[in-house]
Amino acid sequence: MLGDRMMTSPRFLTKPLYLQLRDALADRIASGEWKPGSAIPNESDLAREFEVSAGTMRKALDLMEGEHLLTRRQGRGTFVNDQSSDELAARFSNIRGSEGKRICGQLKSTQITSGSANDMERTRLRISAQDSVYRVQRVRHDRGVVFQAEEASLPTTLFPGLDEKKDVAHGIIALAQDYGILPGKAEERVSLGEASPQMAETLGIAVRSPVIVLDRVVRALDGRPIEWRVAWCNLSDKYYMVEMT
Amino acid sequence: MLGDRMMTSPRFLTKPLYLQLRDALADRIASGEWKPGSAIPNESDLAREFEVSAGTMRKALDLMEGEHLLTRRQGRGTFVNDQSSDELAARFSNIRGSEGKRICGQLKSTQITSGSANDMERTRLRISAQDSVYRVQRVRHDRGVVFQAEEASLPTTLFPGLDEKKDVAHGIIALAQDYGILPGKAEERVSLGEASPQMAETLGIAVRSPVIVLDRVVRALDGRPIEWRVAWCNLSDKYYMVEMT
DNA sequence: AAGTGGTCTAGACCACTCA
DNA sequence: GAGTGGTCTAGACCACTTG
């Protein structure tokens, strides 16, 4: 069904087969046809279904494993990743606990409002002036100790009815999964700041003490920005760590 | 020559063929047999030489491209990457100029000493008590403006005679290439600090003003630490940015 | 036109997991 | 032992670059 297009239409109009397959399979995950945590059909069955060779199907599946959509285990099968799992949900957090594992902390005191996007939100989220956003304010704590306050903006078109749900207590990655959005990449800018009186209050530190400011944009698999967040963070028994390849 | 081992010895003693190929090809780069910037033989010639199928050779070459050792270009060939190029040498720097490109800055006022490794150096570089290190102190500037001061430690065994060379004016990645070491990954811890009187002097900022402290370990392709560096950085017209996947 | 990497195929066998 | 993913093979054809 997919293969035909390779034969009939000129190449410059089409993508390589394995990329088309990736898109088709990713859509099954995004649509909820394949649920998080469940196994999907094996390589050769999928190859038969899509009328491609097993090698091409494998290339698509390997790609998706690299995109954190699937996990493949020899002898067991191929499974849809649960983005709300601890490991994956913390994927875009570079803050680590003393044990060295990425941590998100627990969410607390969530507030949500909506309004039309301001200049900053428009440039960061690549949306236009008439679009609106949800604005979420929240605080994160680790074993009761507040260490981060943050303000996030999300396009309303991508998260319809978000303000009426309780899901705001989840991070962006788990949230995206609920709305059929597959997370892709993120960029984070790190800078120095000093605590405003209010920030000092919530973080439990002295006014004007230095804090680290994390300005992050999370994108969907297709590159669309889905969240812009600025976080003010008090690192003390935690640290910020980046791995580079 | 390589393939034989697959047939004769049990699998748990050996690595997959494509990984053995990667090691063999990487060795040709590290040893200087294949020079930075030069083209290497094509896929099928290499496959013939190593007596493997073209597909297996391709898997090894693709892997090496992902490790930044090679660049493949359709219609042109496969080329050995020059690690001292601007792009690759700045690979482990998350500091970006206003244009958004990674920058290393220019090195200035380099000092080098050597001595036996202290506790911190032993743990970070995973070397033992009797091993010695080179200690390099230097300052980086961008168009004349000093923005970073740093202290680096390198195992003497990996960089013999480093103190007698002028190469210290190069960053670790270009340096490693000269010594036949292929760079792999790096980790960097980011924390807050305040400028000591001396640091304030060199960075041209007020005493006790907040600076960002970058604690980085660079590893070779095989995982061995090759440099531990602590940098004190004054971000002003620059910013620190991380991409996450 | 010749040579390169990129895609795709069809099939074999191995290593691992689990009932 | 049946079923899964992981490795490896041999070959075809396509897309791109360069002379």
Short mmCIF file of C-alpha atoms (C1' of nucleotides) in Angstrom, two decimals:
data_model
loop_
_atom_site.label_atom_id
_atom_site.label_comp_id
_atom_site.label_asym_id
_atom_site.label_seq_id
_atom_site.Cartn_x
_atom_site.Cartn_y
_atom_site.Cartn_z
CA MET A 1 0.00 0.00 0.00
CA LEU A 2 2.85 2.35 0.73
CA GLY A 3 5.35 0.78 -1.61
CA ASP A 4 3.38 1.60 -4.73
CA ARG A 5 4.17 5.27 -4.49
CA MET A 6 7.87 4.52 -4.68
CA MET A 7 7.41 2.89 -8.05
CA THR A 8 4.95 5.26 -9.64
CA SER A 9 5.76 8.80 -8.52
CA PRO A 10 9.10 10.54 -8.94
CA ARG A 11 11.40 10.38 -5.96
CA PHE A 12 11.65 14.08 -5.26
CA LEU A 13 7.97 14.15 -4.39
CA THR A 14 8.20 11.36 -1.86
CA LYS A 15 10.17 10.42 1.22
CA PRO A 16 12.14 7.19 1.59
CA LEU A 17 9.93 4.24 2.43
CA TYR A 18 11.35 3.74 5.91
CA LEU A 19 10.48 7.33 6.80
CA GLN A 20 6.95 6.89 5.52
CA LEU A 21 6.71 3.76 7.62
CA ARG A 22 7.96 5.63 10.66
CA ASP A 23 5.26 8.24 10.17
CA ALA A 24 2.57 5.60 9.73
CA LEU A 25 3.64 3.70 12.84
CA ALA A 26 4.09 6.88 14.88
CA ASP A 27 0.54 7.79 13.94
CA ARG A 28 -0.73 4.54 15.41
CA ILE A 29 0.90 5.48 18.67
CA ALA A 30 -0.25 9.09 18.64
CA SER A 31 -3.82 8.09 17.79
CA GLY A 32 -3.93 5.63 20.67
CA GLU A 33 -4.37 2.61 18.42
CA TRP A 34 -1.23 1.24 20.03
CA LYS A 35 -1.28 1.92 23.75
CA PRO A 36 1.72 2.85 25.90
CA GLY A 37 3.32 -0.24 27.39
CA SER A 38 1.75 -2.68 24.95
CA ALA A 39 3.53 -4.88 22.45
CA ILE A 40 3.18 -4.26 18.72
CA PRO A 41 3.23 -6.95 16.01
CA ASN A 42 6.57 -8.43 15.17
CA GLU A 43 8.84 -7.20 12.43
CA SER A 44 7.84 -9.69 9.76
CA ASP A 45 4.10 -9.32 10.37
CA LEU A 46 4.42 -5.56 10.07
CA ALA A 47 6.52 -5.93 6.94
CA ARG A 48 3.82 -8.12 5.41
CA GLU A 49 1.06 -5.73 6.41
CA PHE A 50 2.78 -2.72 4.85
CA GLU A 51 4.09 -4.75 1.91
CA VAL A 52 7.73 -3.91 2.45
CA SER A 53 10.75 -6.04 3.16
CA ALA A 54 11.65 -6.94 6.71
CA GLY A 55 14.87 -4.95 6.45
CA THR A 56 13.03 -1.76 5.57
CA MET A 57 10.56 -2.26 8.39
CA ARG A 58 13.47 -2.85 10.74
CA LYS A 59 15.05 0.41 9.69
CA ALA A 60 11.85 2.25 10.57
CA LEU A 61 11.55 0.49 13.92
CA ASP A 62 15.19 1.16 14.80
CA LEU A 63 14.67 4.81 13.99
CA MET A 64 11.66 4.95 16.28
CA GLU A 65 13.58 3.31 19.06
CA GLY A 66 16.13 6.10 18.76
CA GLU A 67 13.29 8.61 19.00
CA HIS A 68 12.19 7.06 22.31
CA LEU A 69 8.89 5.91 20.85
CA LEU A 70 9.58 2.19 21.05
CA THR A 71 11.68 -0.24 23.02
CA ARG A 72 12.88 -3.42 21.36
CA ARG A 73 14.07 -6.39 23.34
CA GLN A 74 15.62 -9.44 21.80
CA GLY A 75 13.54 -12.52 22.47
CA ARG A 76 10.62 -10.50 23.86
CA GLY A 77 9.23 -8.12 21.32
CA THR A 78 8.71 -4.46 20.49
CA PHE A 79 6.85 -2.26 22.97
CA VAL A 80 5.31 1.18 22.86
CA ASN A 81 7.08 3.43 25.34
CA ASP A 82 5.06 5.01 28.12
CA GLN A 83 6.08 8.66 28.02
CA SER A 84 4.64 9.19 31.49
CA SER A 85 7.15 6.79 33.01
CA ASP A 86 9.69 8.28 35.39
CA GLU A 87 12.55 7.76 33.01
CA LEU A 88 10.97 9.26 29.90
CA ALA A 89 9.07 12.07 31.62
CA ALA A 90 12.35 13.31 33.10
CA ARG A 91 14.08 13.12 29.75
CA PHE A 92 14.10 16.89 29.26
CA SER A 93 15.21 17.68 32.79
CA ASN A 94 18.92 18.10 33.33
CA ILE A 95 18.53 18.39 37.07
CA ARG A 96 19.81 15.38 38.91
CA GLY A 97 19.50 14.09 42.40
CA SER A 98 22.42 13.01 44.53
CA GLU A 99 22.17 9.50 43.07
CA GLY A 100 22.80 10.91 39.60
CA LYS A 101 19.38 10.20 38.12
CA ARG A 102 17.35 12.84 36.34
CA ILE A 103 14.56 14.19 38.50
CA CYS A 104 11.48 16.27 37.80
CA GLY A 105 10.34 16.65 41.39
CA GLN A 106 6.70 16.63 42.47
CA LEU A 107 4.32 19.27 41.18
CA LYS A 108 2.53 21.50 43.65
CA SER A 109 0.19 24.50 43.66
CA THR A 110 -0.74 24.59 40.03
CA GLN A 111 -2.47 27.61 38.54
CA ILE A 112 -3.68 27.91 35.00
CA THR A 113 -4.97 30.86 32.99
CA SER A 114 -5.38 31.55 29.30
CA GLY A 115 -5.00 34.54 27.04
CA SER A 116 -3.70 35.66 23.70
CA ALA A 117 -0.03 35.12 23.09
CA ASN A 118 2.39 37.94 23.83
CA ASP A 119 5.48 38.71 21.77
CA MET A 120 7.77 36.35 23.61
CA GLU A 121 5.30 33.50 23.43
CA ARG A 122 4.77 34.08 19.74
CA THR A 123 8.44 33.87 18.88
CA ARG A 124 9.21 30.96 21.17
CA LEU A 125 6.15 28.91 20.24
CA ARG A 126 6.11 30.02 16.60
CA ILE A 127 2.45 30.91 16.67
CA SER A 128 0.72 33.99 15.32
CA ALA A 129 -0.78 37.00 17.03
CA GLN A 130 -4.36 35.78 17.05
CA ASP A 131 -3.45 32.48 18.70
CA SER A 132 -3.99 32.00 22.39
CA VAL A 133 -2.04 30.14 25.02
CA TYR A 134 -2.55 28.46 28.35
CA ARG A 135 -0.26 29.79 31.04
CA VAL A 136 0.62 27.46 33.85
CA GLN A 137 2.38 28.47 37.05
CA ARG A 138 3.65 25.85 39.36
CA VAL A 139 6.21 24.85 41.91
CA ARG A 140 8.25 21.70 42.19
CA HIS A 141 9.49 20.08 45.35
CA ASP A 142 11.63 17.10 46.17
CA ARG A 143 10.68 15.29 49.38
CA GLY A 144 8.89 18.37 50.59
CA VAL A 145 11.61 20.87 49.80
CA VAL A 146 10.65 23.37 47.11
CA PHE A 147 13.48 23.86 44.64
CA GLN A 148 11.90 25.28 41.51
CA ALA A 149 9.21 27.74 40.44
CA GLU A 150 8.13 27.92 36.84
CA GLU A 151 5.86 29.53 34.29
CA ALA A 152 4.92 27.60 31.19
CA SER A 153 3.01 28.59 28.06
CA LEU A 154 1.25 26.07 25.82
CA PRO A 155 -0.66 26.70 22.59
CA THR A 156 -4.39 26.24 23.26
CA THR A 157 -4.90 24.66 19.82
CA LEU A 158 -2.71 21.73 20.82
CA PHE A 159 -4.22 21.23 24.28
CA PRO A 160 -7.93 21.99 23.97
CA GLY A 161 -9.73 22.15 27.29
CA LEU A 162 -6.56 21.88 29.31
CA ASP A 163 -7.80 24.38 31.90
CA GLU A 164 -10.75 22.19 32.78
CA LYS A 165 -8.68 19.12 33.44
CA LYS A 166 -6.61 18.16 36.41
CA ASP A 167 -3.90 16.89 34.11
CA VAL A 168 -1.99 20.09 34.63
CA ALA A 169 -0.45 18.26 37.53
CA HIS A 170 1.54 16.32 34.95
CA GLY A 171 4.63 17.47 33.14
CA ILE A 172 4.56 18.38 29.47
CA ILE A 173 5.64 14.96 28.23
CA ALA A 174 2.97 12.96 30.00
CA LEU A 175 0.49 15.67 29.03
CA ALA A 176 1.44 15.47 25.36
CA GLN A 177 0.84 11.73 25.40
CA ASP A 178 -2.72 12.31 26.63
CA TYR A 179 -3.33 14.71 23.78
CA GLY A 180 -1.86 12.46 21.10
CA ILE A 181 1.30 14.51 20.67
CA LEU A 182 4.61 12.74 20.42
CA PRO A 183 7.50 14.55 22.09
CA GLY A 184 10.63 15.10 20.02
CA LYS A 185 13.44 17.43 21.02
CA ALA A 186 13.92 20.31 23.43
CA GLU A 187 16.36 23.20 23.83
CA GLU A 188 17.19 24.84 27.12
CA ARG A 189 19.03 28.07 27.78
CA VAL A 190 20.72 28.38 31.12
CA SER A 191 21.40 31.76 32.64
CA LEU A 192 21.96 33.44 35.98
CA GLY A 193 19.33 35.38 37.84
CA GLU A 194 18.68 36.69 41.30
CA ALA A 195 15.65 35.90 43.38
CA SER A 196 12.93 38.51 43.44
CA PRO A 197 11.24 38.97 46.82
CA GLN A 198 8.37 36.75 45.74
CA MET A 199 10.69 34.13 44.23
CA ALA A 200 12.80 34.15 47.37
CA GLU A 201 9.64 33.51 49.38
CA THR A 202 8.53 30.49 47.37
CA LEU A 203 12.01 29.00 47.08
CA GLY A 204 12.82 29.68 50.73
CA ILE A 205 16.01 31.59 50.04
CA ALA A 206 17.25 35.11 50.65
CA VAL A 207 16.14 37.96 48.41
CA ARG A 208 18.60 38.62 45.58
CA SER A 209 20.39 35.34 46.08
CA PRO A 210 21.61 33.90 42.78
CA VAL A 211 19.41 31.31 41.09
CA ILE A 212 19.73 29.43 37.86
CA VAL A 213 17.18 30.31 35.18
CA LEU A 214 16.13 27.59 32.76
CA ASP A 215 14.43 28.76 29.57
CA ARG A 216 13.19 25.72 27.70
CA VAL A 217 11.22 24.99 24.55
CA VAL A 218 9.90 21.46 24.04
CA ARG A 219 9.03 20.37 20.52
CA ALA A 220 6.87 17.62 19.08
CA LEU A 221 8.41 14.97 16.86
CA ASP A 222 7.60 17.08 13.81
CA GLY A 223 9.41 20.09 15.27
CA ARG A 224 6.41 22.18 16.36
CA PRO A 225 7.01 23.86 19.72
CA ILE A 226 4.52 22.56 22.28
CA GLU A 227 5.71 24.25 25.47
CA TRP A 228 7.78 27.25 26.45
CA ARG A 229 8.81 27.27 30.07
CA VAL A 230 10.94 29.47 32.26
CA ALA A 231 12.03 27.96 35.56
CA TRP A 232 13.84 29.55 38.48
CA CYS A 233 15.80 26.92 40.27
CA ASN A 234 17.62 26.67 43.56
CA LEU A 235 20.23 23.97 43.19
CA SER A 236 21.53 22.85 46.54
CA ASP A 237 21.62 19.09 47.05
CA LYS A 238 20.92 18.75 43.33
CA TYR A 239 23.00 19.54 40.31
CA TYR A 240 22.55 20.39 36.66
CA MET A 241 24.30 18.05 34.28
CA VAL A 242 24.55 17.73 30.53
CA GLU A 243 25.82 14.85 28.46
CA MET A 244 27.36 15.65 25.11
CA THR A 245 28.12 13.37 22.20
CA MET B 1 40.32 -11.82 8.05
CA LEU B 2 37.84 -10.63 10.60
CA GLY B 3 34.96 -12.80 9.50
CA ASP B 4 36.69 -16.04 10.41
CA ARG B 5 36.36 -15.41 14.10
CA MET B 6 32.61 -15.31 13.77
CA MET B 7 32.58 -18.84 12.45
CA THR B 8 35.12 -20.47 14.69
CA SER B 9 34.80 -18.98 18.16
CA PRO B 10 31.65 -18.91 20.26
CA ARG B 11 29.66 -15.71 20.05
CA PHE B 12 29.90 -14.67 23.66
CA LEU B 13 33.64 -14.20 23.26
CA THR B 14 33.32 -11.90 20.30
CA LYS B 15 31.61 -8.69 19.31
CA PRO B 16 29.32 -8.33 16.31
CA LEU B 17 31.22 -7.97 13.06
CA TYR B 18 30.17 -4.39 12.42
CA LEU B 19 31.57 -3.34 15.80
CA GLN B 20 34.85 -5.07 15.08
CA LEU B 21 34.94 -3.25 11.77
CA ARG B 22 34.27 0.05 13.50
CA ASP B 23 37.20 -0.57 15.82
CA ALA B 24 39.49 -1.52 12.95
CA LEU B 25 38.53 1.53 10.91
CA ALA B 26 38.72 3.85 13.93
CA ASP B 27 42.22 2.55 14.51
CA ARG B 28 43.25 3.60 11.02
CA ILE B 29 42.11 7.11 11.86
CA ALA B 30 43.69 7.19 15.31
CA SER B 31 47.00 5.85 13.98
CA GLY B 32 47.12 8.51 11.29
CA GLU B 33 46.94 6.01 8.45
CA TRP B 34 43.84 7.87 7.29
CA LYS B 35 44.40 11.62 7.64
CA PRO B 36 41.79 14.16 8.71
CA GLY B 37 39.99 15.60 5.71
CA SER B 38 40.97 12.83 3.33
CA ALA B 39 38.67 10.40 1.57
CA ILE B 40 38.68 6.73 2.48
CA PRO B 41 38.01 3.83 0.05
CA ASN B 42 34.43 3.29 -0.98
CA GLU B 43 32.05 0.97 0.74
CA SER B 44 32.41 -2.01 -1.61
CA ASP B 45 36.21 -1.82 -1.72
CA LEU B 46 36.33 -1.80 2.06
CA ALA B 47 33.86 -4.67 2.22
CA ARG B 48 36.09 -6.68 -0.12
CA GLU B 49 39.22 -5.84 1.85
CA PHE B 50 37.71 -6.96 5.15
CA GLU B 51 35.85 -9.85 3.56
CA VAL B 52 32.43 -8.81 4.75
CA SER B 53 29.26 -7.91 2.91
CA ALA B 54 28.68 -4.34 1.81
CA GLY B 55 25.70 -4.08 4.17
CA THR B 56 27.79 -4.92 7.19
CA MET B 57 30.50 -2.47 6.18
CA ARG B 58 27.82 0.16 5.71
CA LYS B 59 26.53 -0.44 9.22
CA ALA B 60 30.02 0.18 10.60
CA LEU B 61 30.47 3.33 8.51
CA ASP B 62 27.06 4.69 9.51
CA LEU B 63 27.92 4.10 13.14
CA MET B 64 31.16 6.01 12.76
CA GLU B 65 29.39 8.88 11.08
CA GLY B 66 27.17 9.08 14.18
CA GLU B 67 30.31 9.17 16.31
CA HIS B 68 31.57 12.19 14.37
CA LEU B 69 34.52 10.27 12.99
CA LEU B 70 33.41 10.27 9.36
CA THR B 71 31.25 12.29 7.04
CA ARG B 72 29.50 10.56 4.16
CA ARG B 73 28.18 12.45 1.17
CA GLN B 74 26.12 10.87 -1.53
CA GLY B 75 27.88 11.04 -4.88
CA ARG B 76 31.16 12.20 -3.34
CA GLY B 77 32.53 9.69 -0.89
CA THR B 78 33.38 9.10 2.75
CA PHE B 79 35.77 11.50 4.49
CA VAL B 80 37.70 11.47 7.75
CA ASN B 81 36.50 14.31 9.94
CA ASP B 82 39.00 16.92 11.04
CA GLN B 83 38.43 17.20 14.78
CA SER B 84 40.31 20.51 14.87
CA SER B 85 37.70 22.14 12.64
CA ASP B 86 35.65 24.91 14.20
CA GLU B 87 32.50 22.87 14.21
CA LEU B 88 33.89 19.71 15.77
CA ALA B 89 36.29 21.37 18.19
CA ALA B 90 33.38 23.33 19.67
CA ARG B 91 31.26 20.20 19.97
CA PHE B 92 31.67 19.98 23.75
CA SER B 93 31.06 23.68 24.35
CA ASN B 94 27.52 24.69 25.15
CA ILE B 95 28.35 28.37 25.07
CA ARG B 96 26.92 30.12 22.08
CA GLY B 97 27.47 33.46 20.46
CA SER B 98 24.70 35.84 19.56
CA GLU B 99 24.34 34.10 16.17
CA GLY B 100 23.50 30.86 17.93
CA LYS B 101 26.63 28.93 16.96
CA ARG B 102 28.75 27.11 19.50
CA ILE B 103 31.92 29.00 20.33
CA CYS B 104 35.14 28.09 22.10
CA GLY B 105 36.69 31.53 22.04
CA GLN B 106 40.41 32.16 21.52
CA LEU B 107 42.93 30.76 23.98
CA LYS B 108 45.25 33.14 25.78
CA SER B 109 47.93 33.09 28.48
CA THR B 110 48.45 29.37 28.77
CA GLN B 111 50.35 27.91 31.69
CA ILE B 112 51.18 24.28 32.17
CA THR B 113 52.60 22.34 35.10
CA SER B 114 52.65 18.69 36.07
CA GLY B 115 52.38 16.73 39.27
CA SER B 116 50.87 13.65 40.81
CA ALA B 117 47.12 13.45 40.75
CA ASN B 118 45.16 14.67 43.74
CA ASP B 119 41.96 13.07 45.04
CA MET B 120 39.62 15.00 42.80
CA GLU B 121 41.71 14.31 39.71
CA ARG B 122 41.89 10.63 40.55
CA THR B 123 38.15 10.22 40.81
CA ARG B 124 37.29 12.38 37.82
CA LEU B 125 39.95 10.94 35.53
CA ARG B 126 39.70 7.41 36.94
CA ILE B 127 43.43 7.11 37.42
CA SER B 128 45.36 5.77 40.38
CA ALA B 129 47.41 7.47 43.06
CA GLN B 130 50.79 6.99 41.42
CA ASP B 131 49.66 8.50 38.12
CA SER B 132 50.58 12.06 37.27
CA VAL B 133 48.72 14.76 35.41
CA TYR B 134 49.38 17.87 33.41
CA ARG B 135 47.60 20.93 34.76
CA VAL B 136 46.75 23.64 32.31
CA GLN B 137 45.50 27.09 33.24
CA ARG B 138 44.19 29.35 30.57
CA VAL B 139 41.84 32.12 29.66
CA ARG B 140 39.46 32.42 26.74
CA HIS B 141 38.40 35.57 25.00
CA ASP B 142 36.01 36.43 22.23
CA ARG B 143 37.09 39.36 20.05
CA GLY B 144 39.39 40.57 22.79
CA VAL B 145 36.91 40.28 25.64
CA VAL B 146 37.86 37.71 28.24
CA PHE B 147 34.85 35.64 29.25
CA GLN B 148 36.24 32.45 30.75
CA ALA B 149 39.06 31.24 32.98
CA GLU B 150 39.75 27.55 33.35
CA GLU B 151 41.90 24.87 34.90
CA ALA B 152 42.25 21.55 33.16
CA SER B 153 43.89 18.28 34.20
CA LEU B 154 45.06 15.68 31.69
CA PRO B 155 46.67 12.28 32.39
CA THR B 156 50.36 12.44 31.45
CA THR B 157 50.28 8.89 30.12
CA LEU B 158 47.87 9.93 27.37
CA PHE B 159 49.67 13.13 26.41
CA PRO B 160 53.42 12.41 26.78
CA GLY B 161 55.59 15.51 26.46
CA LEU B 162 52.65 17.87 26.37
CA ASP B 163 54.47 20.45 28.49
CA GLU B 164 57.21 20.80 25.89
CA LYS B 165 54.87 21.50 23.04
CA LYS B 166 53.06 24.62 22.07
CA ASP B 167 49.95 22.59 21.30
CA VAL B 168 48.52 23.55 24.65
CA ALA B 169 47.10 26.49 22.76
CA HIS B 170 44.61 24.05 21.29
CA GLY B 171 41.50 22.73 22.92
CA ILE B 172 41.27 19.15 24.12
CA ILE B 173 39.65 17.81 20.96
CA ALA B 174 42.26 19.10 18.53
CA LEU B 175 44.92 18.01 21.03
CA ALA B 176 43.54 14.50 21.24
CA GLN B 177 43.68 14.19 17.47
CA ASP B 178 47.41 15.01 17.54
CA TYR B 179 47.98 12.28 20.10
CA GLY B 180 45.93 9.66 18.26
CA ILE B 181 43.03 9.76 20.69
CA LEU B 182 39.51 9.79 19.31
CA PRO B 183 37.08 11.94 21.30
CA GLY B 184 33.82 10.30 22.37
CA LYS B 185 31.46 11.81 24.90
CA ALA B 186 31.60 14.45 27.61
CA GLU B 187 29.59 15.34 30.70
CA GLU B 188 29.35 18.82 32.15
CA ARG B 189 28.00 19.92 35.50
CA VAL B 190 26.74 23.46 35.72
CA SER B 191 26.65 25.30 39.00
CA LEU B 192 26.66 28.78 40.43
CA GLY B 193 29.70 30.45 41.89
CA GLU B 194 30.90 33.88 42.83
CA ALA B 195 34.03 35.52 41.52
CA SER B 196 37.05 35.44 43.80
CA PRO B 197 39.15 38.62 43.77
CA GLN B 198 41.57 37.03 41.35
CA MET B 199 38.82 35.63 39.14
CA ALA B 200 37.07 38.99 39.11
CA GLU B 201 40.32 40.56 37.98
CA THR B 202 40.84 38.22 35.02
CA LEU B 203 37.19 38.25 33.97
CA GLY B 204 36.90 41.99 34.41
CA ILE B 205 33.89 41.85 36.73
CA ALA B 206 33.17 42.87 40.31
CA VAL B 207 34.35 40.71 43.19
CA ARG B 208 31.71 38.26 44.35
CA SER B 209 29.58 38.73 41.26
CA PRO B 210 27.86 35.52 40.26
CA VAL B 211 29.50 33.39 37.60
CA ILE B 212 28.62 30.09 36.06
CA VAL B 213 30.92 27.20 36.87
CA LEU B 214 31.37 24.46 34.27
CA ASP B 215 32.82 21.19 35.52
CA ARG B 216 33.45 18.96 32.52
CA VAL B 217 34.96 15.56 31.84
CA VAL B 218 35.78 14.64 28.24
CA ARG B 219 36.10 10.97 27.36
CA ALA B 220 37.74 9.09 24.52
CA LEU B 221 35.65 6.89 22.24
CA ASP B 222 36.34 3.92 24.51
CA GLY B 223 35.11 5.80 27.57
CA ARG B 224 38.42 6.67 29.21
CA PRO B 225 38.43 10.18 30.67
CA ILE B 226 41.01 12.32 28.88
CA GLU B 227 40.40 15.75 30.42
CA TRP B 228 38.85 17.19 33.54
CA ARG B 229 38.23 20.89 33.37
CA VAL B 230 36.65 23.48 35.59
CA ALA B 231 35.77 26.76 33.93
CA TRP B 232 34.49 30.00 35.46
CA CYS B 233 32.45 31.81 32.93
CA ASN B 234 30.99 35.28 32.61
CA LEU B 235 28.02 35.03 30.26
CA SER B 236 27.00 38.43 29.00
CA ASP B 237 26.52 38.66 25.25
CA LYS B 238 26.73 34.88 25.16
CA TYR B 239 24.45 32.20 26.44
CA TYR B 240 24.59 28.59 27.54
CA MET B 241 22.30 26.27 25.62
CA VAL B 242 21.61 22.57 25.64
CA GLU B 243 19.77 20.46 23.10
CA MET B 244 17.96 17.40 24.37
CA THR B 245 16.61 14.47 22.42
"C1'" DA C 1 29.37 8.47 -18.25
"C1'" DA C 2 31.47 6.80 -14.23
"C1'" DG C 3 31.64 6.50 -9.42
"C1'" DT C 4 29.77 7.38 -4.99
"C1'" DG C 5 26.56 6.72 -1.08
"C1'" DG C 6 21.30 5.76 -0.11
"C1'" DT C 7 17.40 2.68 -0.42
"C1'" DC C 8 15.20 -1.68 -0.83
"C1'" DT C 9 14.79 -6.60 -1.34
"C1'" DA C 10 14.80 -11.77 0.06
"C1'" DG C 11 16.63 -14.86 2.61
"C1'" DA C 12 19.76 -17.35 6.16
"C1'" DC C 13 21.24 -18.07 10.68
"C1'" DC C 14 22.17 -16.67 15.59
"C1'" DA C 15 21.00 -15.14 20.47
"C1'" DC C 16 17.75 -14.39 23.68
"C1'" DT C 17 13.24 -15.06 26.39
"C1'" DC C 18 9.63 -17.60 28.07
"C1'" DA C 19 6.11 -21.10 28.48
"C1'" DG D 1 10.59 -25.55 21.28
"C1'" DA D 2 8.36 -21.62 19.44
"C1'" DG D 3 8.75 -16.89 18.79
"C1'" DT D 4 11.21 -12.66 19.06
"C1'" DG D 5 14.73 -9.26 17.71
"C1'" DG D 6 19.93 -8.99 16.08
"C1'" DT D 7 23.37 -10.02 12.62
"C1'" DC D 8 24.98 -11.01 8.10
"C1'" DT D 9 24.75 -11.92 3.21
"C1'" DA D 10 24.26 -10.92 -2.00
"C1'" DG D 11 22.38 -8.38 -5.09
"C1'" DA D 12 19.38 -4.71 -7.52
"C1'" DC D 13 18.30 -0.15 -8.44
"C1'" DC D 14 18.10 4.95 -7.38
"C1'" DA D 15 19.97 9.74 -6.46
"C1'" DC D 16 23.63 12.61 -6.37
"C1'" DT D 17 28.27 14.63 -7.71
"C1'" DT D 18 31.93 15.31 -10.71
"C1'" DG D 19 34.63 15.14 -14.91
#
